[in-house]
Amino acid sequence: MENLSKKALKEQYKSRTITGGVYRITCSETGESWLRAATDIKGAENRYNFFSSTDACPEPGMAKAWNQFGPSSFSFEIVEELKKKETQTDQEFSQDIGTLLEMWLEKQLNTEK
């Protein structure tokens, strides 16, 4: 790895591409799925992998199935990604991610009918 100064590392961090999106966690045993959104989709995936590796449930809504079937019955899937534009504020990007989640929740409702 290159020997970069703190200033260069900060600049590199600030100029990185930020990708958010919508993801789905699915329980193969029950068929249940949970759609969620994050402004840092890779961070959300890393958190999920950490929870799975430590056998800790990622969220209360899936605890019953998680405790009954274990983490190996669950999967994480990125359903759509969105890159933050250079001109977007964090708030604007967060709102776009929220809108994207609403669209996916609506799609899910329409396919369940």
Steps between C-alpha positions, in 0.01 A plus 500: 500500500620846421623719781236774485482802725198555722390785275519277191309224677227746603473626145482145366223420751301812409524431127390136519183394322214466745246233409172448678205285415232256594570152632295199600559254780312176438433198719503188281305298757198733529521690172481826692707791377584842631576791266727768640701794367840644583705796380804270524394167349837329552494609865155344537628177346803501730274550805279212387804274454626596846162419657492166317851407605424574865152336487340830602170600342533815286161639603212426738242435225675184388607374844243221526603340169869573566489325837302207361696435178837668555704734283570239232132520401531868414646673199591858413430630150560844355195569283595845367794735538514876460819703476513837672546784254781747564249785520268325748497580868488215751137590574402495132671164455325362807164618364571332165582175680176532698302548178671197348397292802140621469496392134628152591249466786222591258628244248504238775140582601383479139660158446346362821143584386 
